[in-house]
Coordinates of N, CA and C in Angstrom, one line a residue:
Chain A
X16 N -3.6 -7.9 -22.0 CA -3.7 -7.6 -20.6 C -2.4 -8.0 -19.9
X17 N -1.8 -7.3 -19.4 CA -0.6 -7.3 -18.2 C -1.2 -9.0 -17.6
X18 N 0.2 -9.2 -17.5 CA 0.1 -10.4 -16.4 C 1.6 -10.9 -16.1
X19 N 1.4 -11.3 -14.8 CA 2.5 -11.8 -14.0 C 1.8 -13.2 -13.8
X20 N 2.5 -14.5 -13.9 CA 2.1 -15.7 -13.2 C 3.6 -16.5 -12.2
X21 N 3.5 -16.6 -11.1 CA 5.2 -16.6 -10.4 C 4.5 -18.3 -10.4
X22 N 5.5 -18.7 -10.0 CA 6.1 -20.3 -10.2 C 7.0 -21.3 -9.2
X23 N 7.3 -22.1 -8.7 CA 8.3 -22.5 -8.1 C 7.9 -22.7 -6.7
X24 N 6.7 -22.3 -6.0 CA 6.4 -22.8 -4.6 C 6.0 -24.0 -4.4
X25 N 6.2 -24.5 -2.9 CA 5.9 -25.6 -2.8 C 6.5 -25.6 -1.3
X26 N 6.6 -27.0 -0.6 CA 6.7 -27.5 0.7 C 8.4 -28.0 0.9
X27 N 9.0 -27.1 1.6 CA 10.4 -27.3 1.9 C 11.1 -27.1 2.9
X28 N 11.9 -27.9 3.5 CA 11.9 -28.1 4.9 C 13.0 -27.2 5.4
X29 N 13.0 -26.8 6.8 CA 13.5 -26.0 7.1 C 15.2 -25.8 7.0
X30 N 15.8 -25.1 6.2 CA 17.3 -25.0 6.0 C 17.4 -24.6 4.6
X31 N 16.3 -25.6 3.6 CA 16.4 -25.7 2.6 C 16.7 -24.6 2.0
X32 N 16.4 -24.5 0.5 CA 16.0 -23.5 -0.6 C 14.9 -23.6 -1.5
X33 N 15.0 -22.5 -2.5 CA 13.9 -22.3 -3.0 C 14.1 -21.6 -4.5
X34 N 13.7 -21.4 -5.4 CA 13.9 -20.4 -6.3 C 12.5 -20.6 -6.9
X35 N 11.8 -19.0 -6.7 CA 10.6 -18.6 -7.2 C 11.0 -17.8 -8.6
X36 N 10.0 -18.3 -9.6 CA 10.0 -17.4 -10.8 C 8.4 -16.4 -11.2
X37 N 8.6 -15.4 -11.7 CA 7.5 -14.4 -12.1 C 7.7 -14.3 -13.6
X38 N 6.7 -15.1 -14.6 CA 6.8 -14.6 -15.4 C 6.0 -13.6 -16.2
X39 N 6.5 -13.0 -17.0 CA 5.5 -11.6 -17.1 C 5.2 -11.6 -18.6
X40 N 4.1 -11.0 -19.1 CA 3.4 -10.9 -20.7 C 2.5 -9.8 -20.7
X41 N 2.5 -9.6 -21.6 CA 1.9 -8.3 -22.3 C 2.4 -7.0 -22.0
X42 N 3.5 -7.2 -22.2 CA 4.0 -5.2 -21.2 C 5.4 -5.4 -21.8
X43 N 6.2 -4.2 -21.8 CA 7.7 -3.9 -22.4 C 8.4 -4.7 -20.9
X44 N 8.6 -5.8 -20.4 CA 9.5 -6.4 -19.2 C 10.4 -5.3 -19.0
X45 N 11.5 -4.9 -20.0 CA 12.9 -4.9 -19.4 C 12.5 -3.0 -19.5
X46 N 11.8 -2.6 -19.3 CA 11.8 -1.0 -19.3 C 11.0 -0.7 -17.6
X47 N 10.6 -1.6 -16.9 CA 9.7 -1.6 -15.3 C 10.3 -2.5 -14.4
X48 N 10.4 -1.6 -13.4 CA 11.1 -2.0 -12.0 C 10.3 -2.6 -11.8
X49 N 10.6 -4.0 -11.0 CA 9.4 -5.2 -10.2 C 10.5 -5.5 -8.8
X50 N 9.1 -6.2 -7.8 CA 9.5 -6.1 -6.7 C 8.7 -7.6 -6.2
X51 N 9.1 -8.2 -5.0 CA 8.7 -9.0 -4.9 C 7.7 -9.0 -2.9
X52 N 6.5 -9.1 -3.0 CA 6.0 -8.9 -1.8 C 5.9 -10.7 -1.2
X53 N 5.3 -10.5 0.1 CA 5.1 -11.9 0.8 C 3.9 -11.7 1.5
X54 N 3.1 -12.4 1.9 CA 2.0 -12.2 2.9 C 2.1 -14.1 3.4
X55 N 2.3 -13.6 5.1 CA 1.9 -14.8 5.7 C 0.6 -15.4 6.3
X56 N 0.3 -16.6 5.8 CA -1.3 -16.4 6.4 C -1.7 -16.3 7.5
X57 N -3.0 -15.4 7.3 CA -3.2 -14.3 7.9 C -3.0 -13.3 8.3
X58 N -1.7 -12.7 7.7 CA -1.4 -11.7 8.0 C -1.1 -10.9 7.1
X59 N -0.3 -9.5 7.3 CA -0.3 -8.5 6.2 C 0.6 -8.9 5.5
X60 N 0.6 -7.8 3.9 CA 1.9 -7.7 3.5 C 2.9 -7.0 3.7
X61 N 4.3 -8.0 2.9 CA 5.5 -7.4 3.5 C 6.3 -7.5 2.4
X62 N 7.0 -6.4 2.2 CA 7.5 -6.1 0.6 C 9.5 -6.4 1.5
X63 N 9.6 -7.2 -0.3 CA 10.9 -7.9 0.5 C 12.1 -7.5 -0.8
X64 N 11.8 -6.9 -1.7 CA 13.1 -6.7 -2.7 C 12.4 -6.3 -3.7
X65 N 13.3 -5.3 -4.3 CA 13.0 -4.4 -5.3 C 14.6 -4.7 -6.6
X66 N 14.2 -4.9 -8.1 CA 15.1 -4.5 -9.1 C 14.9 -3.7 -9.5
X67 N 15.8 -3.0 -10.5 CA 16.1 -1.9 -11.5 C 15.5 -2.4 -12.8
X68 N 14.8 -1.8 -13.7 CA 14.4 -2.4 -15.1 C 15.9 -3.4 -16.0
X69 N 17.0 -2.9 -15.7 CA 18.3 -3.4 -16.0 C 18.7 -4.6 -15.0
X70 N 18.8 -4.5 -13.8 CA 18.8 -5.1 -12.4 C 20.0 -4.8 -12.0
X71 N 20.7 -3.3 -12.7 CA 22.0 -3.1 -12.2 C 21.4 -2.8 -10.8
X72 N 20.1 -2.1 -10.1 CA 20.0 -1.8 -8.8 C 19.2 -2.8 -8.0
X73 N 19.6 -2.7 -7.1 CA 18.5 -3.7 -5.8 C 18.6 -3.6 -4.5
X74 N 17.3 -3.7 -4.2 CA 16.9 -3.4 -2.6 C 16.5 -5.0 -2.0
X75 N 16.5 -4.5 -0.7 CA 16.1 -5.7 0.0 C 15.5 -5.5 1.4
X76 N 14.6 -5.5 2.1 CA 13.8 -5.5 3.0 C 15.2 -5.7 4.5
X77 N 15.3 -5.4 5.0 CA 16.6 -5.8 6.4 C 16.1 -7.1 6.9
X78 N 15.1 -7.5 6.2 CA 14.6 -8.5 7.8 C 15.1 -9.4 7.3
X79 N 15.5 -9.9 5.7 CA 16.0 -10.7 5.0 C 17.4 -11.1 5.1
X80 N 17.9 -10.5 6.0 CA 19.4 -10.6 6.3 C 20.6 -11.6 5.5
X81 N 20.0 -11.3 4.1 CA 21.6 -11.5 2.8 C 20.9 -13.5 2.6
X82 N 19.5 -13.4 2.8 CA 19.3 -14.9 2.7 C 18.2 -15.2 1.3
X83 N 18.0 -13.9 0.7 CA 17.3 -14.1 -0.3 C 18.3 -13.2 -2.2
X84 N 17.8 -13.6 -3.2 CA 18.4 -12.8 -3.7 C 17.6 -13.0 -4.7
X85 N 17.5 -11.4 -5.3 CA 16.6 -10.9 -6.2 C 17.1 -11.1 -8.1
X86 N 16.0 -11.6 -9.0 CA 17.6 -11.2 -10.1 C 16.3 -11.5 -11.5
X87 N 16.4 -11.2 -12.6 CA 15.7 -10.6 -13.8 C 16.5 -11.5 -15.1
X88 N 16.1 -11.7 -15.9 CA 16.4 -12.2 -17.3 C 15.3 -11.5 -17.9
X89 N 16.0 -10.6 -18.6 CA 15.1 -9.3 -19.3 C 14.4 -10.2 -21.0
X90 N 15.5 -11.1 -21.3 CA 15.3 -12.0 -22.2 C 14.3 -12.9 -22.5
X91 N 14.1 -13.7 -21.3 CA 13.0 -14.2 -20.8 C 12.2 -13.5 -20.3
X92 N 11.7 -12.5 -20.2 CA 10.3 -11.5 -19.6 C 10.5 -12.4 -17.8
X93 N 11.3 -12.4 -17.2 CA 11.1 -13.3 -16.2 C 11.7 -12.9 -15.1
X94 N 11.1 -12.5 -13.5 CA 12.0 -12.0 -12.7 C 11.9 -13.3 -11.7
X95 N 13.0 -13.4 -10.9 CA 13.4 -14.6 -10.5 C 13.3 -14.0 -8.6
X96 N 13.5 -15.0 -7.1 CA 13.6 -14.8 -6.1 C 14.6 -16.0 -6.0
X97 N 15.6 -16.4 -5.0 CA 15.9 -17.2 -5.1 C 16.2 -17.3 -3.4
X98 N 15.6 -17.9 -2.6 CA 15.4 -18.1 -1.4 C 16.4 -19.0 -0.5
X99 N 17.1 -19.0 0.2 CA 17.9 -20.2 1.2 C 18.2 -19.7 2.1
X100 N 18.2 -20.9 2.8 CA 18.5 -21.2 4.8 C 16.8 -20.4 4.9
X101 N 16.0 -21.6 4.7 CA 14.2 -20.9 4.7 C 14.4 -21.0 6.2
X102 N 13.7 -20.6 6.8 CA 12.8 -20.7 8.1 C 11.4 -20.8 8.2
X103 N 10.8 -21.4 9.4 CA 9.3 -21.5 9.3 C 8.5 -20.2 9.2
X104 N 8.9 -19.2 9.8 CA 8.4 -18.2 9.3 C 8.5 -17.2 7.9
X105 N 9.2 -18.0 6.8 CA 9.3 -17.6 5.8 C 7.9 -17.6 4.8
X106 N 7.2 -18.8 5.6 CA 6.0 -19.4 5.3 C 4.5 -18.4 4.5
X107 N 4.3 -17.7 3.3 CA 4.0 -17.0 3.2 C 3.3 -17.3 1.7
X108 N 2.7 -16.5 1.0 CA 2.2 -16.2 -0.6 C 3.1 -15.3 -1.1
X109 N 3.7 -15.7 -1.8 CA 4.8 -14.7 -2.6 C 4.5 -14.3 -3.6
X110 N 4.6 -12.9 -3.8 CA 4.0 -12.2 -4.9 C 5.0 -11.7 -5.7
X111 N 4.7 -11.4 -7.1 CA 5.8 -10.5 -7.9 C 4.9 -9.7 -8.2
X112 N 5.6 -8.1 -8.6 CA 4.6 -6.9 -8.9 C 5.1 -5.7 -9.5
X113 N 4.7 -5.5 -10.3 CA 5.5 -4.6 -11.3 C 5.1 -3.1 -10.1
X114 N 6.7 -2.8 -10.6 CA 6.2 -1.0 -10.1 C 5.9 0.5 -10.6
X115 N 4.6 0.6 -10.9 CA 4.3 1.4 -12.2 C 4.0 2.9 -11.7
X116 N 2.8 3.1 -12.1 CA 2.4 4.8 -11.6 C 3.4 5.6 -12.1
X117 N 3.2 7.0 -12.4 CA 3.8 7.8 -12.8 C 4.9 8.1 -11.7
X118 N 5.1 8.0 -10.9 CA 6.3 8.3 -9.8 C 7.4 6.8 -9.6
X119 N 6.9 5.9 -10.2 CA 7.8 4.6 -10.1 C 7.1 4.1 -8.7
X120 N 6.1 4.5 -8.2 CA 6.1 4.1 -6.6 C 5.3 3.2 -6.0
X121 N 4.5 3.0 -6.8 CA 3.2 1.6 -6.7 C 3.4 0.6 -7.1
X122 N 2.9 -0.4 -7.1 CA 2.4 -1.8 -7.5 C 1.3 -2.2 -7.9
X123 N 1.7 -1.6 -9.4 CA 0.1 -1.6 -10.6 C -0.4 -2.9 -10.8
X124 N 0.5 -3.7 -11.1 CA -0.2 -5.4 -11.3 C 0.8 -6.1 -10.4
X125 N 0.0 -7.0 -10.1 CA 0.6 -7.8 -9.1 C 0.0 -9.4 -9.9
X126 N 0.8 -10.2 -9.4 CA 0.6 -12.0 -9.9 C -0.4 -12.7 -9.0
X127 N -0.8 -13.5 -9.3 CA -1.4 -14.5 -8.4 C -0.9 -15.0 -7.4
X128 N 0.6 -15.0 -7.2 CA 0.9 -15.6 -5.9 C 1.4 -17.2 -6.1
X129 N 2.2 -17.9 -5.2 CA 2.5 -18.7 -5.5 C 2.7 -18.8 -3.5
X130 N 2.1 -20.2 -3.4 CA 2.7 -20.7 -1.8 C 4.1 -21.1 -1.3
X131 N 5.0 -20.6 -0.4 CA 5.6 -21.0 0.3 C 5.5 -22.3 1.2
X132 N 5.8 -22.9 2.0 CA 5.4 -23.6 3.0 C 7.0 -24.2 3.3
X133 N 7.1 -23.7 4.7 CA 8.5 -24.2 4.8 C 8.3 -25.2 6.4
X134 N 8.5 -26.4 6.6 CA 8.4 -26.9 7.2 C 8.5 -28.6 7.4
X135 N 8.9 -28.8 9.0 CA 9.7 -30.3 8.8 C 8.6 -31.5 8.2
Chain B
X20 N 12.6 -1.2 8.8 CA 11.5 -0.3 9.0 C 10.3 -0.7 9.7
X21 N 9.6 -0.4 10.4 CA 8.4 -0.3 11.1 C 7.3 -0.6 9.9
X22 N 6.3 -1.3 10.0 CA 4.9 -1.2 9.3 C 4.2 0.3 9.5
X23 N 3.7 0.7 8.4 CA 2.5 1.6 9.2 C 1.3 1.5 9.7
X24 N 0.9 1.9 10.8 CA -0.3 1.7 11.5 C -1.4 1.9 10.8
X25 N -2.4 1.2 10.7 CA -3.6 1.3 10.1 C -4.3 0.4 11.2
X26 N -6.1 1.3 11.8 CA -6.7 0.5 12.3 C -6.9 -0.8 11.7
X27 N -7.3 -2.0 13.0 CA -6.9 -3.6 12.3 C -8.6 -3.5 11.5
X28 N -9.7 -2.9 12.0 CA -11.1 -2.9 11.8 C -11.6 -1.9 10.8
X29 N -12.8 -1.8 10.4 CA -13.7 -0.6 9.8 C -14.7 -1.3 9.4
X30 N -16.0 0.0 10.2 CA -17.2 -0.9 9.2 C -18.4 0.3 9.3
X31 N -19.3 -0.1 8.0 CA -20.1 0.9 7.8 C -21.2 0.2 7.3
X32 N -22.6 0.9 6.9 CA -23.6 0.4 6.1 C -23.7 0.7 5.2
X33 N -24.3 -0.1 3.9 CA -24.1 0.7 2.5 C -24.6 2.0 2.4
X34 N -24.0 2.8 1.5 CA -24.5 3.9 1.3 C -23.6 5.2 2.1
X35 N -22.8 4.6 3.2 CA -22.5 5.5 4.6 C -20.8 5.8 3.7
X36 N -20.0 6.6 4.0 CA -18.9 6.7 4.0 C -17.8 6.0 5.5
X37 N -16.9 5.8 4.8 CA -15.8 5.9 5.7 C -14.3 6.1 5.4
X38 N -13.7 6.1 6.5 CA -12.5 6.3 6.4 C -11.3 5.9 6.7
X39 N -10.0 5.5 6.2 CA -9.5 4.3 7.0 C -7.9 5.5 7.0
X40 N -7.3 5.4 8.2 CA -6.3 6.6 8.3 C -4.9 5.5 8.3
X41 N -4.1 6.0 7.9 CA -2.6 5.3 8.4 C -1.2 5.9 8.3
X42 N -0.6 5.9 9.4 CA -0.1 6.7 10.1 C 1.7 6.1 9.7
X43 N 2.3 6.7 9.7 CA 4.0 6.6 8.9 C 5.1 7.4 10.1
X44 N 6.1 7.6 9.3 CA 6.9 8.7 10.0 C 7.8 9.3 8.7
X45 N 8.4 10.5 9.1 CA 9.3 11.3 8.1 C 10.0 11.2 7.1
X46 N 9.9 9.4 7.8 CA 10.7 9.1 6.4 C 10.4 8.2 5.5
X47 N 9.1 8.2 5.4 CA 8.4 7.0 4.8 C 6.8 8.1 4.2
X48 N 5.7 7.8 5.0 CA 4.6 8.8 4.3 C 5.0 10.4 4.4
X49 N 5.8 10.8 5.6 CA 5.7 12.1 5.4 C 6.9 12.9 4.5
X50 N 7.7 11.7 4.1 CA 8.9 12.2 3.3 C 8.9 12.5 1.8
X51 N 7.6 11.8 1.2 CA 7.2 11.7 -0.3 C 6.0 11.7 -0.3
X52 N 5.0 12.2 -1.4 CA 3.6 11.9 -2.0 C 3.6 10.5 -3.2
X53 N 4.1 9.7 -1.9 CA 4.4 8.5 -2.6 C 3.5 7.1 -1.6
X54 N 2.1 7.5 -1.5 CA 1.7 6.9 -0.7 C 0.7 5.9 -1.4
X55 N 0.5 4.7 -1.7 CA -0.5 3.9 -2.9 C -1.4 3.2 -1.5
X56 N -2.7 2.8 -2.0 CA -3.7 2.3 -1.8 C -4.3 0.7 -2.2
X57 N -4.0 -0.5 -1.4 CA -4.4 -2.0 -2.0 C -5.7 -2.2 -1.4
X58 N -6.4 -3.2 -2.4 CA -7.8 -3.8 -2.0 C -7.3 -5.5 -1.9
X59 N -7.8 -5.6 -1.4 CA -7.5 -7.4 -0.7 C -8.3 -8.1 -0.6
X60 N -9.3 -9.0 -1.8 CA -10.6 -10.0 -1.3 C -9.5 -11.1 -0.6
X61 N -10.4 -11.8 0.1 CA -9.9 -13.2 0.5 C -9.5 -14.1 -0.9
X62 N -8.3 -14.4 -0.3 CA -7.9 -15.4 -1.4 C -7.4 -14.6 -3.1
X63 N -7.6 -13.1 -3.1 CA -7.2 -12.9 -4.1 C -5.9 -12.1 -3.8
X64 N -5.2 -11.5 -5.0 CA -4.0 -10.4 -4.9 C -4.3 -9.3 -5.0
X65 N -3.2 -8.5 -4.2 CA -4.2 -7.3 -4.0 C -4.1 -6.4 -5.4
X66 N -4.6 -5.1 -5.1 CA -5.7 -4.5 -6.3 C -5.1 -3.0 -6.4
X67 N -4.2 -2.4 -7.0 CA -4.0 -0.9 -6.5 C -5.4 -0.4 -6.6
X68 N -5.7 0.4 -5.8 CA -6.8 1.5 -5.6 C -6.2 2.9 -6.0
X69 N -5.5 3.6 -5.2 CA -5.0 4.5 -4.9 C -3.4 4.8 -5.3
X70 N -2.8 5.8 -5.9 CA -1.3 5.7 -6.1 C -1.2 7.5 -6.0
X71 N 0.4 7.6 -5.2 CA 1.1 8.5 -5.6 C -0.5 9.8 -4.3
X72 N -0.9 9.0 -3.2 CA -1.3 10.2 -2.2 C -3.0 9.9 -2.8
X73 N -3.1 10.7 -4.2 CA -4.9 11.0 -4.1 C -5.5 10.4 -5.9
X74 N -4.3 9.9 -6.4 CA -4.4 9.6 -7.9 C -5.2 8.5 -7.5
X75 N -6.2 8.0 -8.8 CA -7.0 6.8 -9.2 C -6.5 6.2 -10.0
X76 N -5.9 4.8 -10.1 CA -5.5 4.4 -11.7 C -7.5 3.9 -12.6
X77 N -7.1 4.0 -13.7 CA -8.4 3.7 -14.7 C -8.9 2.4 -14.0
X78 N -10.0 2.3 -14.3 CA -10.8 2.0 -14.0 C -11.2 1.5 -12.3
X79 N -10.9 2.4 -11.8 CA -11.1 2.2 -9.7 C -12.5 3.4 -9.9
X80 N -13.0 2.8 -8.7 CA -14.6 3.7 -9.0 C -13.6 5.0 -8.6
X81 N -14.8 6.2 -8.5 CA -14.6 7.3 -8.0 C -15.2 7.4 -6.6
X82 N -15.7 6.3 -6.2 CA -15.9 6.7 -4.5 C -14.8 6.5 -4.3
X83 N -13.4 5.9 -4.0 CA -12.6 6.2 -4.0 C -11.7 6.9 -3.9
X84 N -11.0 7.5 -2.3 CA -10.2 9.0 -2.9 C -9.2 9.0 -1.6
X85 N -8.3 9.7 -1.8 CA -6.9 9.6 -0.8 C -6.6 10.6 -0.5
X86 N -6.0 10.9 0.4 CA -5.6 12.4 1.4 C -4.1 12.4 2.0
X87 N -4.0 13.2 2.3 CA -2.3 13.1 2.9 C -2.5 14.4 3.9
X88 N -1.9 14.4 5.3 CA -1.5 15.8 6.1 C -0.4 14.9 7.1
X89 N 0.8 15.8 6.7 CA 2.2 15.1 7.3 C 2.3 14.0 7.2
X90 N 2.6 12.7 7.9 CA 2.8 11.7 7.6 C 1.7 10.8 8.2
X91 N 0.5 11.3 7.8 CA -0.6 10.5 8.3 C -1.6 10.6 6.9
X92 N -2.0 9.1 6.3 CA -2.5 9.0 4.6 C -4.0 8.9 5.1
X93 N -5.1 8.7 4.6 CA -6.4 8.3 4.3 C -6.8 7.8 3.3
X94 N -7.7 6.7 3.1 CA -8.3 6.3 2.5 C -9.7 6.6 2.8
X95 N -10.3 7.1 2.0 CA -11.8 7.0 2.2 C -12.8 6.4 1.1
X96 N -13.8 5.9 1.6 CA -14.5 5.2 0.6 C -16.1 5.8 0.4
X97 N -16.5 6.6 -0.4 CA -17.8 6.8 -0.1 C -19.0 6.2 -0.6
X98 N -20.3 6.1 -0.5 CA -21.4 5.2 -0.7 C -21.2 3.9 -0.7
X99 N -20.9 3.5 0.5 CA -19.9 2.1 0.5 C -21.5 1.1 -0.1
X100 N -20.3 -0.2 -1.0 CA -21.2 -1.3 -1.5 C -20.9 -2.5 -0.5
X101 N -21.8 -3.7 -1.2 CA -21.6 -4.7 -0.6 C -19.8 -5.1 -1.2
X102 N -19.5 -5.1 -2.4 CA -18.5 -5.4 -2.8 C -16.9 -4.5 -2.5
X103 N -17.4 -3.8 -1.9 CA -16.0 -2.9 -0.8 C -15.7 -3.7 0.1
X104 N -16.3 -4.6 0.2 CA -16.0 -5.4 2.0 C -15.1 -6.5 1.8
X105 N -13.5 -6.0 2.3 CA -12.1 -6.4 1.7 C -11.1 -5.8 2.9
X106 N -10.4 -6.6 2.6 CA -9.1 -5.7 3.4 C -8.5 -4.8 2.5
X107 N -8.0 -3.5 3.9 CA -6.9 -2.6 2.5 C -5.8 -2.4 3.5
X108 N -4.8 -1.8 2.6 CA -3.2 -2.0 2.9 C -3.2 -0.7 2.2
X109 N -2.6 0.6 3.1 CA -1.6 1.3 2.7 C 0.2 1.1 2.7
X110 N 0.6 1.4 1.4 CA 1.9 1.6 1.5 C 2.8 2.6 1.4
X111 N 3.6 3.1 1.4 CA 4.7 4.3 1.1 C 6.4 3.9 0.6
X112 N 6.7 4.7 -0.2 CA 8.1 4.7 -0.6 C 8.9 5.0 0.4
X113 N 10.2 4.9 0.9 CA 10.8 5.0 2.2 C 12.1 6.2 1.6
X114 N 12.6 6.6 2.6 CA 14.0 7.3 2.3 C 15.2 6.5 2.3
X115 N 14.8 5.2 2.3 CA 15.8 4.0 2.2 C 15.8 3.5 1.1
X116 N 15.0 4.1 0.0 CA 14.6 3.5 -1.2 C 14.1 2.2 -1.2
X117 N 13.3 1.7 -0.1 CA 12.6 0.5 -0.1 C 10.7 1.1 0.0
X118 N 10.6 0.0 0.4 CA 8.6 0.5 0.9 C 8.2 -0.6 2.0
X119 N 7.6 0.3 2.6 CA 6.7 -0.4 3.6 C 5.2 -0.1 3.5
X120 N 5.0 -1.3 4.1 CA 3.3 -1.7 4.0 C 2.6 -1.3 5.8
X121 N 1.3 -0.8 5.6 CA 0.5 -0.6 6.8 C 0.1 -2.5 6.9
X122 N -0.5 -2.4 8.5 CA -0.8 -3.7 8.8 C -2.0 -4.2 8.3
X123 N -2.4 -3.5 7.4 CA -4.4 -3.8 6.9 C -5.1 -3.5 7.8
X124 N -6.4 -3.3 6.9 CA -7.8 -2.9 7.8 C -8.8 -3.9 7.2
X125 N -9.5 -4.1 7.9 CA -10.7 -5.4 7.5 C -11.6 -4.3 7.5
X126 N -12.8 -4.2 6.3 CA -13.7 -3.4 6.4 C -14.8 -4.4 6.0
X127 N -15.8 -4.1 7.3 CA -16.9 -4.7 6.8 C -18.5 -4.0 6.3
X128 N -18.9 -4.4 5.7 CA -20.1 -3.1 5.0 C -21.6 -4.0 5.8
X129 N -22.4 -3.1 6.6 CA -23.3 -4.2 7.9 C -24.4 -4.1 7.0

């Protein structure tokens, strides 16, 4: 069975960093684009960076303005987020999520999630 | 990009249908048949339902079903259960090659 489990959250204070990991099993990793979503509590989600199955390509949400960065070790089945200069409202569940469906356009499995918490 | 609009509410009695609409622009739902469907319990991750406008992936019931007219998606759920009662999130592929998410709907089954 497909699975994603991400890794690396925790409580860190505002300025700081962060590096979240997704690791993935049961599936070809390096052949499926993955993306990474956030949901702050209580509220919706918010899709914040997209790779390439290679990671020659990548997207990134604007609201993130060059403070996060997305990046894959196809080797390790493992896609990585690497977060700095947090802010309190970075504060969120961070998801990794493979992008599957026949069009490339969904988010067939998604991880459990891993907590954020950015604060003094 | 903007979220897309989805009522924040919905609610029905079992058995009843409903429908949850969310609304885009040109360059987002009405630009592709690239519109997916999430289920959301509390506390869990969400669930594709719906992909690509009106597809089901294996094993999503078949009450379950999706619509598209210009850049306005639906979800509808028919003979709703006790275990439909979830939040859902539509999304879409953008002309920016990104995606954006609707703000969720709470649906509660009375």
């Amino acid at each position: 069975e497909v699975q994603l489990v991400e890794s690396g959250g925790g409580l860190v204070q505002p300025g700081g960093s962060l590096r979240l990991a997704c690791a993935a099993s049961a599936f070809t990793f390096n052949i499926y684009e993955m993306s990474w979503v956030r949901q702050a509590p209580g509220k919706g989600l918010e899709w914040l960076s997209y790779i390439s199955s290679s990671g020659d390509t990548i997207y990134y949400a604007d609201s993130l303005k060059g403070r996060f960065t997305i990046s894959r070790d196809n080797a390790k089945n493992s896609l990585y987020l690497q977060m700095n200069n947090l802010r309190a409202e970075d504060t969120a569940v961070y998801y990794c999520a493979r992008i599957g469906c026949t069009s490339t356009s969904c988010f067939d499995y998604w991880g459990q999630g891993t907590l954020v918490t950015v604060s003094s | 990009q903007s979220a897309l609009t989805q009522p924040a509410s919905v609610s029905g009695s079992p058995g009843q249908s409903i429908t949850i609409s969310c609304t885009g622009t040109s360059s987002d739902v009405g630009a592709y048949n690239y519109v997916s469907w999430y289920q959301q319990h509390p506390g869990k991750a969400p669930k594709l339902m719906i992909y690509d406008v009106s597809n089901r992936p294996s094993g999503v019931s078949f009450r379950f079903s999706g619509s598209k007219s210009g850049s306005r998606a639906s979800l509808t759920i028919s003979g709703l259960q006790a275990e439909d009662e979830a939040d859902y999130y539509c999304s879409s592929y953008t002309s920016s090659s990104t995606w954006v998410f609707g703000g969720g709907t709470r649906l509660t089954v009375l």
